Amino acid sequence: MSAFQAPPGMQSPIYGADFSVAIVRLVRKALVFVGRSSRSEYWWGLLGLVLANIAISILQSIILGPAELLSGAFNTGVFSGFGNLATMPLSLLSLALMVPQLALSFRRLHDANYSGWFGLLILLPGLGWIASIALGFLPTVQNTRYETTV
């Protein structure tokens, strides 16, 4: 099995998936850009990614806030070296979460019988969130060209 193929038993989408099932599938298929994901997998997976990014932002605020207050640079807009260094791993983790989101978007588009490359629309500054919402509402199309064989 290649790193870019769905693990055994996870090729087909699960319609009506709950949060825990969708998150497990999101993690196990984080690098899989082929196949399909149902609307429930998409919405629950997107919720999990949003919650992870909120948690990262809170951690960054907890770390960065006191560092900036101690340095006195909080009101000047100049960030201290410590604050930036301390939050760098969290920023990289937040960026890394874009890969599973892109993979999930590609699979959701495949489920609606569209090319996954339209999933790159989520990268548009300011409009990406609109594209993410629109992807979630696309109807499922049975027997698509993106159907995977088990």
PDB file of C-alpha atoms in Angstrom:
ATOM      1  CA  MET A   1       0.000   0.000   0.000  1.00  0.00           C
ATOM      2  CA  SER A   2       1.352   3.411  -0.979  1.00  0.00           C
ATOM      3  CA  ALA A   3       1.237   6.335   1.442  1.00  0.00           C
ATOM      4  CA  PHE A   4      -1.117   8.072  -0.968  1.00  0.00           C
ATOM      5  CA  GLN A   5      -3.716   5.293  -1.152  1.00  0.00           C
ATOM      6  CA  ALA A   6      -6.535   4.766   1.280  1.00  0.00           C
ATOM      7  CA  PRO A   7      -5.871   2.145   3.962  1.00  0.00           C
ATOM      8  CA  PRO A   8      -7.691  -1.178   3.503  1.00  0.00           C
ATOM      9  CA  GLY A   9     -11.385  -0.903   4.282  1.00  0.00           C
ATOM     10  CA  MET A  10     -11.393   2.887   3.943  1.00  0.00           C
ATOM     11  CA  GLN A  11     -11.743   3.311   0.180  1.00  0.00           C
ATOM     12  CA  SER A  12     -15.493   3.932   0.130  1.00  0.00           C
ATOM     13  CA  PRO A  13     -17.118   6.946   1.796  1.00  0.00           C
ATOM     14  CA  ILE A  14     -19.306   6.478   4.855  1.00  0.00           C
ATOM     15  CA  TYR A  15     -22.579   8.332   4.489  1.00  0.00           C
ATOM     16  CA  GLY A  16     -23.981   9.473   7.827  1.00  0.00           C
ATOM     17  CA  ALA A  17     -20.620   9.202   9.614  1.00  0.00           C
ATOM     18  CA  ASP A  18     -20.443  10.613  13.134  1.00  0.00           C
ATOM     19  CA  PHE A  19     -17.700  12.879  14.517  1.00  0.00           C
ATOM     20  CA  SER A  20     -15.393  10.161  15.852  1.00  0.00           C
ATOM     21  CA  VAL A  21     -15.568   8.053  12.682  1.00  0.00           C
ATOM     22  CA  ALA A  22     -14.948  11.109  10.490  1.00  0.00           C
ATOM     23  CA  ILE A  23     -11.923  12.204  12.544  1.00  0.00           C
ATOM     24  CA  VAL A  24     -10.376   8.718  12.453  1.00  0.00           C
ATOM     25  CA  ARG A  25     -10.864   8.626   8.684  1.00  0.00           C
ATOM     26  CA  LEU A  26      -9.477  12.165   8.336  1.00  0.00           C
ATOM     27  CA  VAL A  27      -6.301  11.205  10.205  1.00  0.00           C
ATOM     28  CA  ARG A  28      -5.832   7.860   8.458  1.00  0.00           C
ATOM     29  CA  LYS A  29      -6.468   9.403   5.025  1.00  0.00           C
ATOM     30  CA  ALA A  30      -4.599  12.685   5.633  1.00  0.00           C
ATOM     31  CA  LEU A  31      -2.384  12.209   2.562  1.00  0.00           C
ATOM     32  CA  VAL A  32      -4.950  10.469   0.354  1.00  0.00           C
ATOM     33  CA  PHE A  33      -6.117  12.702  -2.492  1.00  0.00           C
ATOM     34  CA  VAL A  34      -7.928   9.936  -4.408  1.00  0.00           C
ATOM     35  CA  GLY A  35     -11.267   8.343  -3.668  1.00  0.00           C
ATOM     36  CA  ARG A  36     -14.319   9.952  -2.137  1.00  0.00           C
ATOM     37  CA  SER A  37     -15.562  11.465   1.138  1.00  0.00           C
ATOM     38  CA  SER A  38     -19.208  11.904   2.056  1.00  0.00           C
ATOM     39  CA  ARG A  39     -20.751  15.177   3.167  1.00  0.00           C
ATOM     40  CA  SER A  40     -20.845  13.995   6.785  1.00  0.00           C
ATOM     41  CA  GLU A  41     -17.162  13.022   6.649  1.00  0.00           C
ATOM     42  CA  TYR A  42     -16.382  16.431   5.167  1.00  0.00           C
ATOM     43  CA  TRP A  43     -18.343  18.498   7.692  1.00  0.00           C
ATOM     44  CA  TRP A  44     -17.200  16.551  10.756  1.00  0.00           C
ATOM     45  CA  GLY A  45     -13.611  16.501   9.487  1.00  0.00           C
ATOM     46  CA  LEU A  46     -13.709  20.230   8.790  1.00  0.00           C
ATOM     47  CA  LEU A  47     -15.106  20.837  12.284  1.00  0.00           C
ATOM     48  CA  GLY A  48     -12.233  18.805  13.752  1.00  0.00           C
ATOM     49  CA  LEU A  49      -9.692  20.834  11.769  1.00  0.00           C
ATOM     50  CA  VAL A  50     -11.290  24.126  12.837  1.00  0.00           C
ATOM     51  CA  LEU A  51     -11.256  23.033  16.492  1.00  0.00           C
ATOM     52  CA  ALA A  52      -7.594  22.000  16.178  1.00  0.00           C
ATOM     53  CA  ASN A  53      -6.731  25.413  14.719  1.00  0.00           C
ATOM     54  CA  ILE A  54      -8.658  27.176  17.495  1.00  0.00           C
ATOM     55  CA  ALA A  55      -6.721  25.166  20.092  1.00  0.00           C
ATOM     56  CA  ILE A  56      -3.446  26.106  18.374  1.00  0.00           C
ATOM     57  CA  SER A  57      -4.451  29.789  18.368  1.00  0.00           C
ATOM     58  CA  ILE A  58      -5.302  29.654  22.066  1.00  0.00           C
ATOM     59  CA  LEU A  59      -1.934  28.048  22.848  1.00  0.00           C
ATOM     60  CA  GLN A  60      -0.174  30.705  20.789  1.00  0.00           C
ATOM     61  CA  SER A  61      -2.020  33.434  22.692  1.00  0.00           C
ATOM     62  CA  ILE A  62      -1.132  31.858  26.022  1.00  0.00           C
ATOM     63  CA  ILE A  63       2.544  31.700  25.048  1.00  0.00           C
ATOM     64  CA  LEU A  64       2.773  34.938  23.087  1.00  0.00           C
ATOM     65  CA  GLY A  65       0.674  37.140  25.382  1.00  0.00           C
ATOM     66  CA  PRO A  66       2.899  37.070  28.490  1.00  0.00           C
ATOM     67  CA  ALA A  67       6.055  37.216  26.374  1.00  0.00           C
ATOM     68  CA  GLU A  68       4.856  40.376  24.651  1.00  0.00           C
ATOM     69  CA  LEU A  69       3.659  41.974  27.884  1.00  0.00           C
ATOM     70  CA  LEU A  70       7.038  41.334  29.515  1.00  0.00           C
ATOM     71  CA  SER A  71       8.945  42.749  26.559  1.00  0.00           C
ATOM     72  CA  GLY A  72       6.830  45.899  26.465  1.00  0.00           C
ATOM     73  CA  ALA A  73       6.409  45.549  22.716  1.00  0.00           C
ATOM     74  CA  PHE A  74       2.738  44.609  22.857  1.00  0.00           C
ATOM     75  CA  ASN A  75       1.391  48.029  21.876  1.00  0.00           C
ATOM     76  CA  THR A  76       4.079  48.785  19.299  1.00  0.00           C
ATOM     77  CA  GLY A  77       3.301  45.864  17.024  1.00  0.00           C
ATOM     78  CA  VAL A  78       6.883  44.595  17.310  1.00  0.00           C
ATOM     79  CA  PHE A  79       7.012  41.007  18.495  1.00  0.00           C
ATOM     80  CA  SER A  80       9.804  39.725  20.690  1.00  0.00           C
ATOM     81  CA  GLY A  81      12.148  37.035  19.447  1.00  0.00           C
ATOM     82  CA  PHE A  82      11.069  34.734  22.272  1.00  0.00           C
ATOM     83  CA  GLY A  83       7.394  35.017  21.377  1.00  0.00           C
ATOM     84  CA  ASN A  84       8.005  34.202  17.737  1.00  0.00           C
ATOM     85  CA  LEU A  85      10.376  31.356  18.565  1.00  0.00           C
ATOM     86  CA  ALA A  86       8.001  29.883  21.140  1.00  0.00           C
ATOM     87  CA  THR A  87       5.041  29.860  18.781  1.00  0.00           C
ATOM     88  CA  MET A  88       6.912  28.712  15.656  1.00  0.00           C
ATOM     89  CA  PRO A  89       6.158  24.976  16.205  1.00  0.00           C
ATOM     90  CA  LEU A  90       2.477  25.787  16.670  1.00  0.00           C
ATOM     91  CA  SER A  91       2.450  27.882  13.502  1.00  0.00           C
ATOM     92  CA  LEU A  92       4.069  25.039  11.569  1.00  0.00           C
ATOM     93  CA  LEU A  93       1.496  22.601  12.966  1.00  0.00           C
ATOM     94  CA  SER A  94      -1.300  24.908  11.861  1.00  0.00           C
ATOM     95  CA  LEU A  95       0.179  25.023   8.358  1.00  0.00           C
ATOM     96  CA  ALA A  96       0.565  21.236   8.346  1.00  0.00           C
ATOM     97  CA  LEU A  97      -3.174  20.895   9.019  1.00  0.00           C
ATOM     98  CA  MET A  98      -3.793  22.373   5.568  1.00  0.00           C
ATOM     99  CA  VAL A  99      -2.670  19.123   3.916  1.00  0.00           C
ATOM    100  CA  PRO A 100      -5.454  16.963   5.431  1.00  0.00           C
ATOM    101  CA  GLN A 101      -7.941  19.747   4.664  1.00  0.00           C
ATOM    102  CA  LEU A 102      -6.868  19.798   1.021  1.00  0.00           C
ATOM    103  CA  ALA A 103      -7.032  15.992   0.818  1.00  0.00           C
ATOM    104  CA  LEU A 104     -10.504  16.043   2.375  1.00  0.00           C
ATOM    105  CA  SER A 105     -11.612  18.734  -0.103  1.00  0.00           C
ATOM    106  CA  PHE A 106     -10.276  16.728  -3.055  1.00  0.00           C
ATOM    107  CA  ARG A 107     -12.153  13.609  -1.914  1.00  0.00           C
ATOM    108  CA  ARG A 108     -15.349  15.610  -1.279  1.00  0.00           C
ATOM    109  CA  LEU A 109     -15.194  17.034  -4.806  1.00  0.00           C
ATOM    110  CA  HIS A 110     -14.683  13.539  -6.191  1.00  0.00           C
ATOM    111  CA  ASP A 111     -17.850  12.451  -4.361  1.00  0.00           C
ATOM    112  CA  ALA A 112     -19.718  15.212  -6.218  1.00  0.00           C
ATOM    113  CA  ASN A 113     -18.070  14.143  -9.516  1.00  0.00           C
ATOM    114  CA  TYR A 114     -15.817  17.209  -9.843  1.00  0.00           C
ATOM    115  CA  SER A 115     -12.070  17.364 -10.305  1.00  0.00           C
ATOM    116  CA  GLY A 116     -10.232  17.551  -7.008  1.00  0.00           C
ATOM    117  CA  TRP A 117      -8.135  20.421  -8.305  1.00  0.00           C
ATOM    118  CA  PHE A 118     -11.067  22.744  -7.591  1.00  0.00           C
ATOM    119  CA  GLY A 119     -10.173  22.051  -3.953  1.00  0.00           C
ATOM    120  CA  LEU A 120      -7.316  24.508  -4.320  1.00  0.00           C
ATOM    121  CA  LEU A 121      -9.943  27.261  -4.178  1.00  0.00           C
ATOM    122  CA  ILE A 122      -9.769  27.023  -0.385  1.00  0.00           C
ATOM    123  CA  LEU A 123      -6.305  28.595  -0.623  1.00  0.00           C
ATOM    124  CA  LEU A 124      -7.696  31.867  -2.015  1.00  0.00           C
ATOM    125  CA  PRO A 125      -7.108  34.638   0.526  1.00  0.00           C
ATOM    126  CA  GLY A 126     -10.362  35.934   1.942  1.00  0.00           C
ATOM    127  CA  LEU A 127     -12.528  33.657  -0.182  1.00  0.00           C
ATOM    128  CA  GLY A 128     -11.216  30.257   0.858  1.00  0.00           C
ATOM    129  CA  TRP A 129     -13.748  29.851   3.642  1.00  0.00           C
ATOM    130  CA  ILE A 130     -16.582  30.444   1.165  1.00  0.00           C
ATOM    131  CA  ALA A 131     -15.151  27.712  -1.074  1.00  0.00           C
ATOM    132  CA  SER A 132     -14.930  25.367   1.936  1.00  0.00           C
ATOM    133  CA  ILE A 133     -18.590  25.911   2.764  1.00  0.00           C
ATOM    134  CA  ALA A 134     -19.671  25.511  -0.859  1.00  0.00           C
ATOM    135  CA  LEU A 135     -17.806  22.184  -1.116  1.00  0.00           C
ATOM    136  CA  GLY A 136     -19.770  20.825   1.803  1.00  0.00           C
ATOM    137  CA  PHE A 137     -23.120  21.451   0.149  1.00  0.00           C
ATOM    138  CA  LEU A 138     -22.376  19.768  -3.167  1.00  0.00           C
ATOM    139  CA  PRO A 139     -24.661  16.753  -3.645  1.00  0.00           C
ATOM    140  CA  THR A 140     -23.285  13.244  -3.863  1.00  0.00           C
ATOM    141  CA  VAL A 141     -23.249  11.675  -7.326  1.00  0.00           C
ATOM    142  CA  GLN A 142     -23.372   7.870  -7.498  1.00  0.00           C
ATOM    143  CA  ASN A 143     -21.181   5.911  -9.932  1.00  0.00           C
ATOM    144  CA  THR A 144     -18.695   8.697 -10.544  1.00  0.00           C
ATOM    145  CA  ARG A 145     -15.463   8.490 -12.467  1.00  0.00           C
ATOM    146  CA  TYR A 146     -13.684   8.746  -9.102  1.00  0.00           C
ATOM    147  CA  GLU A 147     -15.166   5.493  -7.801  1.00  0.00           C
ATOM    148  CA  THR A 148     -12.436   3.325  -6.283  1.00  0.00           C
ATOM    149  CA  THR A 149     -12.500  -0.432  -6.576  1.00  0.00           C
ATOM    150  CA  VAL A 150     -11.948  -2.483  -3.466  1.00  0.00           C
TER     151      VAL A 150
END
